[in-house]
mmCIF file of C-alpha atoms in Angstrom:
data_model
loop_
_atom_site.group_PDB
_atom_site.id
_atom_site.type_symbol
_atom_site.label_atom_id
_atom_site.label_comp_id
_atom_site.label_asym_id
_atom_site.label_seq_id
_atom_site.Cartn_x
_atom_site.Cartn_y
_atom_site.Cartn_z
ATOM 1 C CA MET A 24 0.000 0.025 -0.091
ATOM 2 C CA LYS A 25 1.328 3.487 -0.932
ATOM 3 C CA THR A 26 2.241 5.473 2.124
ATOM 4 C CA SER A 27 1.286 9.143 2.558
ATOM 5 C CA ILE A 28 3.485 12.050 1.537
ATOM 6 C CA LYS A 29 4.156 13.743 4.928
ATOM 7 C CA ILE A 30 4.083 17.472 4.654
ATOM 8 C CA ILE A 31 4.843 20.532 6.933
ATOM 9 C CA LEU A 32 3.465 23.922 5.914
ATOM 10 C CA VAL A 33 5.171 27.118 7.126
ATOM 11 C CA ASP A 34 3.565 30.493 6.623
ATOM 12 C CA ASP A 35 2.900 33.318 8.915
ATOM 13 C CA GLU A 36 -0.428 34.260 7.199
ATOM 14 C CA VAL A 37 -2.807 32.071 9.085
ATOM 15 C CA LEU A 38 -5.790 32.199 6.899
ATOM 16 C CA PHE A 39 -3.607 31.418 3.798
ATOM 17 C CA ARG A 40 -1.904 28.563 5.579
ATOM 18 C CA LYS A 41 -5.183 27.080 6.767
ATOM 19 C CA GLY A 42 -6.579 27.171 3.225
ATOM 20 C CA ILE A 43 -3.554 25.289 1.875
ATOM 21 C CA VAL A 44 -3.876 22.705 4.659
ATOM 22 C CA PHE A 45 -7.619 22.244 3.777
ATOM 23 C CA LEU A 46 -6.562 21.834 0.063
ATOM 24 C CA LEU A 47 -3.788 19.356 0.737
ATOM 25 C CA GLU A 48 -5.826 17.111 3.212
ATOM 26 C CA ARG A 49 -8.449 16.565 0.539
ATOM 27 C CA GLU A 50 -5.845 14.588 -1.284
ATOM 28 C CA GLU A 51 -5.663 11.064 -0.298
ATOM 29 C CA LYS A 52 -1.912 10.698 -0.550
ATOM 30 C CA LEU A 53 -0.951 13.880 1.300
ATOM 31 C CA LYS A 54 -0.810 14.301 5.023
ATOM 32 C CA VAL A 55 -0.029 17.631 6.777
ATOM 33 C CA ILE A 56 1.829 16.514 10.000
ATOM 34 C CA TYR A 57 2.687 20.130 11.426
ATOM 35 C CA GLU A 58 1.946 23.699 10.761
ATOM 36 C CA ALA A 59 4.398 26.572 11.789
ATOM 37 C CA SER A 60 4.331 30.307 11.409
ATOM 38 C CA ASN A 61 8.004 30.989 11.030
ATOM 39 C CA GLY A 62 11.180 29.237 10.371
ATOM 40 C CA ASN A 63 12.300 29.175 13.984
ATOM 41 C CA GLU A 64 9.056 27.166 15.000
ATOM 42 C CA LEU A 65 9.792 24.747 12.071
ATOM 43 C CA ILE A 66 13.541 24.095 13.122
ATOM 44 C CA SER A 67 12.439 23.543 16.589
ATOM 45 C CA TYR A 68 9.909 20.934 15.625
ATOM 46 C CA LEU A 69 12.404 19.148 13.318
ATOM 47 C CA ASN A 70 15.010 19.058 16.102
ATOM 48 C CA LYS A 71 12.629 17.621 18.645
ATOM 49 C CA SER A 72 10.219 15.449 16.583
ATOM 50 C CA SER A 73 10.668 11.783 15.614
ATOM 51 C CA SER A 74 8.131 12.206 12.864
ATOM 52 C CA GLN A 75 9.960 13.883 10.093
ATOM 53 C CA PRO A 76 8.242 15.190 6.898
ATOM 54 C CA ASP A 77 9.034 14.264 3.231
ATOM 55 C CA ILE A 78 8.336 17.776 2.090
ATOM 56 C CA ILE A 79 8.244 21.250 3.654
ATOM 57 C CA ILE A 80 6.315 24.024 2.022
ATOM 58 C CA LEU A 81 7.451 27.365 3.219
ATOM 59 C CA ASP A 82 7.113 31.112 2.583
ATOM 60 C CA LEU A 83 10.138 33.333 2.086
ATOM 61 C CA LYS A 84 9.118 36.418 4.139
ATOM 62 C CA MET A 85 8.466 35.395 7.728
ATOM 63 C CA PRO A 86 9.269 36.818 11.029
ATOM 64 C CA ILE A 87 12.227 35.583 13.432
ATOM 65 C CA LEU A 88 13.618 33.178 10.859
ATOM 66 C CA ASN A 89 12.748 33.572 7.109
ATOM 67 C CA GLY A 90 12.389 30.857 4.580
ATOM 68 C CA VAL A 91 15.861 31.307 3.046
ATOM 69 C CA GLU A 92 17.617 30.972 6.359
ATOM 70 C CA ALA A 93 15.388 28.003 7.369
ATOM 71 C CA THR A 94 16.091 26.262 3.981
ATOM 72 C CA LYS A 95 19.855 26.693 4.651
ATOM 73 C CA ILE A 96 19.568 24.964 7.949
ATOM 74 C CA ILE A 97 17.265 22.151 6.575
ATOM 75 C CA HIS A 98 19.662 21.514 3.621
ATOM 76 C CA LYS A 99 22.556 20.995 6.026
ATOM 77 C CA LYS A 100 20.938 19.269 8.902
ATOM 78 C CA PHE A 101 18.061 17.395 7.269
ATOM 79 C CA PRO A 102 19.255 16.775 3.673
ATOM 80 C CA ASP A 103 16.584 14.119 2.950
ATOM 81 C CA ILE A 104 13.725 16.533 3.504
ATOM 82 C CA LYS A 105 12.717 18.467 0.262
ATOM 83 C CA VAL A 106 11.774 22.103 0.459
ATOM 84 C CA ILE A 107 9.251 23.771 -1.847
ATOM 85 C CA ALA A 108 9.115 27.648 -1.705
ATOM 86 C CA LEU A 109 5.623 28.898 -1.886
ATOM 87 C CA THR A 110 5.736 32.685 -2.084
ATOM 88 C CA SER A 111 4.455 35.847 -3.751
ATOM 89 C CA TYR A 112 7.977 36.974 -4.645
ATOM 90 C CA ASP A 113 8.785 36.233 -8.357
ATOM 91 C CA THR A 114 11.951 38.167 -8.887
ATOM 92 C CA LYS A 115 14.937 36.355 -10.306
ATOM 93 C CA SER A 116 17.046 37.121 -7.158
ATOM 94 C CA PHE A 117 14.609 35.381 -4.821
ATOM 95 C CA VAL A 118 14.450 32.358 -7.118
ATOM 96 C CA VAL A 119 18.161 32.079 -7.539
ATOM 97 C CA ASN A 120 18.686 32.577 -3.813
ATOM 98 C CA MET A 121 16.276 29.698 -2.862
ATOM 99 C CA LEU A 122 17.741 27.324 -5.472
ATOM 100 C CA GLN A 123 21.299 28.083 -4.261
ATOM 101 C CA VAL A 124 20.398 27.253 -0.636
ATOM 102 C CA GLY A 125 18.899 24.005 -1.588
ATOM 103 C CA ALA A 126 15.124 24.473 -2.374
ATOM 104 C CA ALA A 127 13.777 21.537 -4.569
ATOM 105 C CA SER A 128 11.070 23.766 -6.179
ATOM 106 C CA TYR A 129 9.869 27.341 -6.414
ATOM 107 C CA LEU A 130 6.143 28.073 -6.734
ATOM 108 C CA LEU A 131 4.148 31.326 -6.650
ATOM 109 C CA LYS A 132 1.124 31.734 -4.371
ATOM 110 C CA ASN A 133 -0.980 32.592 -7.414
ATOM 111 C CA SER A 134 -0.463 29.039 -8.822
ATOM 112 C CA THR A 135 -3.503 26.804 -9.209
ATOM 113 C CA PRO A 136 -4.320 23.983 -6.712
ATOM 114 C CA LYS A 137 -3.527 21.631 -9.490
ATOM 115 C CA ASP A 138 0.017 23.178 -9.924
ATOM 116 C CA LEU A 139 0.680 22.713 -6.224
ATOM 117 C CA ILE A 140 -0.420 19.153 -6.115
ATOM 118 C CA PHE A 141 1.562 18.435 -9.210
ATOM 119 C CA THR A 142 4.622 19.999 -7.845
ATOM 120 C CA ILE A 143 4.386 18.069 -4.606
ATOM 121 C CA ASN A 144 4.184 14.763 -6.377
ATOM 122 C CA GLU A 145 7.041 15.630 -8.723
ATOM 123 C CA VAL A 146 9.206 16.671 -5.789
ATOM 124 C CA ASN A 147 8.306 13.523 -3.894
ATOM 125 C CA THR A 148 9.205 11.301 -6.952
ATOM 126 C CA LYS A 149 12.172 13.042 -8.401
ATOM 127 C CA GLY A 150 13.540 15.035 -5.541
ATOM 128 C CA TYR A 151 13.019 18.424 -7.450
ATOM 129 C CA TYR A 152 10.821 19.952 -9.958
ATOM 130 C CA TYR A 153 11.323 23.200 -12.004
ATOM 131 C CA ASN A 154 8.347 24.623 -13.937
ATOM 132 C CA GLU A 155 8.792 26.511 -17.198
ATOM 133 C CA ASN A 156 9.357 29.924 -15.431
ATOM 134 C CA ILE A 157 12.050 28.600 -13.160
ATOM 135 C CA LEU A 158 13.755 26.717 -15.986
ATOM 136 C CA LYS A 159 13.890 30.028 -17.886
ATOM 137 C CA ILE A 160 15.599 31.606 -14.931
ATOM 138 C CA ILE A 161 18.013 28.756 -14.644
ATOM 139 C CA GLN A 162 18.877 29.091 -18.330
ATOM 140 C CA GLU A 163 19.463 32.886 -18.016
ATOM 141 C CA ILE A 164 21.870 32.275 -14.929
ATOM 142 C CA ALA A 165 23.647 29.652 -17.129
ATOM 143 C CA LYS A 166 24.016 31.893 -20.148
ATOM 144 C CA ALA A 167 25.135 34.860 -18.011
ATOM 145 C CA GLY A 168 27.900 32.830 -16.414
ATOM 146 C CA LYS A 169 29.092 31.032 -19.607
ATOM 147 C CA ASN A 170 31.874 33.242 -20.499
ATOM 148 C CA THR A 171 33.329 32.867 -16.884
ATOM 149 C CA ARG A 172 33.520 29.103 -16.808
ATOM 150 C CA CYS A 173 36.239 27.134 -18.555
ATOM 151 C CA SER A 174 35.391 24.567 -21.297
ATOM 152 C CA LEU A 175 34.625 21.146 -20.237
ATOM 153 C CA ASP A 176 37.565 18.725 -20.317
ATOM 154 C CA THR A 177 36.327 15.645 -22.086
ATOM 155 C CA ASN A 178 38.162 13.458 -19.516
ATOM 156 C CA PHE A 179 36.541 15.135 -16.526
ATOM 157 C CA LEU A 180 33.172 13.417 -16.783
ATOM 158 C CA SER A 181 32.745 9.862 -17.918
ATOM 159 C CA ALA A 182 30.408 9.066 -20.759
ATOM 160 C CA ARG A 183 27.984 7.564 -18.430
ATOM 161 C CA GLU A 184 28.017 10.550 -16.183
ATOM 162 C CA ILE A 185 27.154 12.819 -19.171
ATOM 163 C CA GLU A 186 24.267 10.585 -20.139
ATOM 164 C CA VAL A 187 22.938 10.866 -16.558
ATOM 165 C CA LEU A 188 23.414 14.533 -16.481
ATOM 166 C CA ARG A 189 21.547 14.890 -19.808
ATOM 167 C CA LEU A 190 18.522 12.974 -18.296
ATOM 168 C CA ILE A 191 18.695 15.013 -15.102
ATOM 169 C CA CYS A 192 18.276 18.052 -17.309
ATOM 170 C CA LEU A 193 15.086 16.484 -18.797
ATOM 171 C CA GLN A 194 13.868 16.220 -15.132
ATOM 172 C CA LYS A 195 13.823 12.438 -15.300
ATOM 173 C CA SER A 196 13.528 10.660 -11.895
ATOM 174 C CA THR A 197 16.129 8.223 -10.644
ATOM 175 C CA ALA A 198 13.821 5.251 -11.541
ATOM 176 C CA GLU A 199 13.314 6.706 -15.047
ATOM 177 C CA ILE A 200 17.033 7.261 -15.566
ATOM 178 C CA ALA A 201 17.741 3.661 -14.391
ATOM 179 C CA LYS A 202 15.209 2.241 -16.730
ATOM 180 C CA GLU A 203 16.410 4.171 -19.747
ATOM 181 C CA LEU A 204 20.157 3.342 -19.185
ATOM 182 C CA PHE A 205 19.602 -0.239 -18.053
ATOM 183 C CA ILE A 206 21.296 0.398 -14.781
ATOM 184 C CA SER A 207 20.085 0.134 -11.040
ATOM 185 C CA PRO A 208 18.666 3.180 -9.167
ATOM 186 C CA ARG A 209 21.578 3.009 -6.758
ATOM 187 C CA THR A 210 23.994 3.299 -9.577
ATOM 188 C CA VAL A 211 22.153 6.401 -10.884
ATOM 189 C CA GLU A 212 22.368 7.936 -7.447
ATOM 190 C CA GLY A 213 26.069 7.072 -7.394
ATOM 191 C CA HIS A 214 26.555 8.984 -10.718
ATOM 192 C CA ARG A 215 24.538 11.993 -9.433
ATOM 193 C CA ASN A 216 26.676 12.112 -6.335
ATOM 194 C CA ASN A 217 29.756 11.948 -8.476
ATOM 195 C CA LEU A 218 28.381 14.778 -10.707
ATOM 196 C CA LEU A 219 27.853 16.977 -7.742
ATOM 197 C CA LEU A 220 31.295 16.518 -6.493
ATOM 198 C CA LYS A 221 33.009 16.872 -9.837
ATOM 199 C CA THR A 222 31.149 20.035 -10.962
ATOM 200 C CA GLU A 223 31.180 21.373 -7.423
ATOM 201 C CA SER A 224 27.373 21.883 -7.664
ATOM 202 C CA ARG A 225 25.345 22.134 -4.530
ATOM 203 C CA ASN A 226 22.165 20.733 -5.969
ATOM 204 C CA THR A 227 20.247 19.712 -9.024
ATOM 205 C CA ALA A 228 19.824 23.318 -10.170
ATOM 206 C CA GLY A 229 23.645 23.754 -10.070
ATOM 207 C CA LEU A 230 23.999 20.580 -12.343
ATOM 208 C CA VAL A 231 21.545 21.987 -14.785
ATOM 209 C CA VAL A 232 23.429 25.348 -14.949
ATOM 210 C CA TYR A 233 26.706 23.455 -15.342
ATOM 211 C CA ALA A 234 25.267 21.315 -18.282
ATOM 212 C CA ILE A 235 24.069 24.315 -20.197
ATOM 213 C CA GLN A 236 27.237 26.379 -19.640
ATOM 214 C CA ASN A 237 29.251 23.593 -20.952
ATOM 215 C CA GLU A 238 26.826 22.793 -23.708
ATOM 216 C CA ILE A 239 26.300 19.173 -22.496
ATOM 217 C CA ALA A 240 22.520 19.767 -22.566
ATOM 218 C CA THR A 241 19.834 22.464 -23.371
ATOM 219 C CA LEU A 242 16.426 23.095 -21.888
ATOM 220 C CA ALA A 243 14.627 23.464 -25.251
ATOM 221 C CA ASN A 244 11.438 21.848 -25.380
#
């Protein structure tokens, strides 16, 4: 039997937060295990509780400890927990900042309920999800930094690592990559970890930027 996706929701706007909780709990697979009004409450819960979430959905602008600082702590202390930013801030600097500190996805508050549910499921399955707007920003970052990066040494990454990297850029899950390349999911994760180390990327967004800058992959539809 499929287990529920355990979620924590963090937002200082109580009415908005309760609305999202109501929306999520109508979904059979989703279970909200905790609500917090700021990052400090969230981190305190994570440090004390034995029931850890699969996904945390949080706002950026909150009192005491904001979403960016909370995500930094989560990424370092609880790396298996995925963070989805749900915010009204759509400027490039906010998106870039959240991706750099380890957010698995970035969603605007004016998104549809369907978009939110889809994003949660994608992040749960793949570990990350970038919609069209976020991919566009990642592409802009990559192009802006292209001239500052050295060209790729062909011996730096193995042929298999390059194959895995290209499939990551297509937002394929570990299981999908394993099936396509006829290797085990564990081997895929090994290649992903090697890619992170070799390219000095902090997360999947960094890998995508690296791939574009070095012309290993594009984000063209």
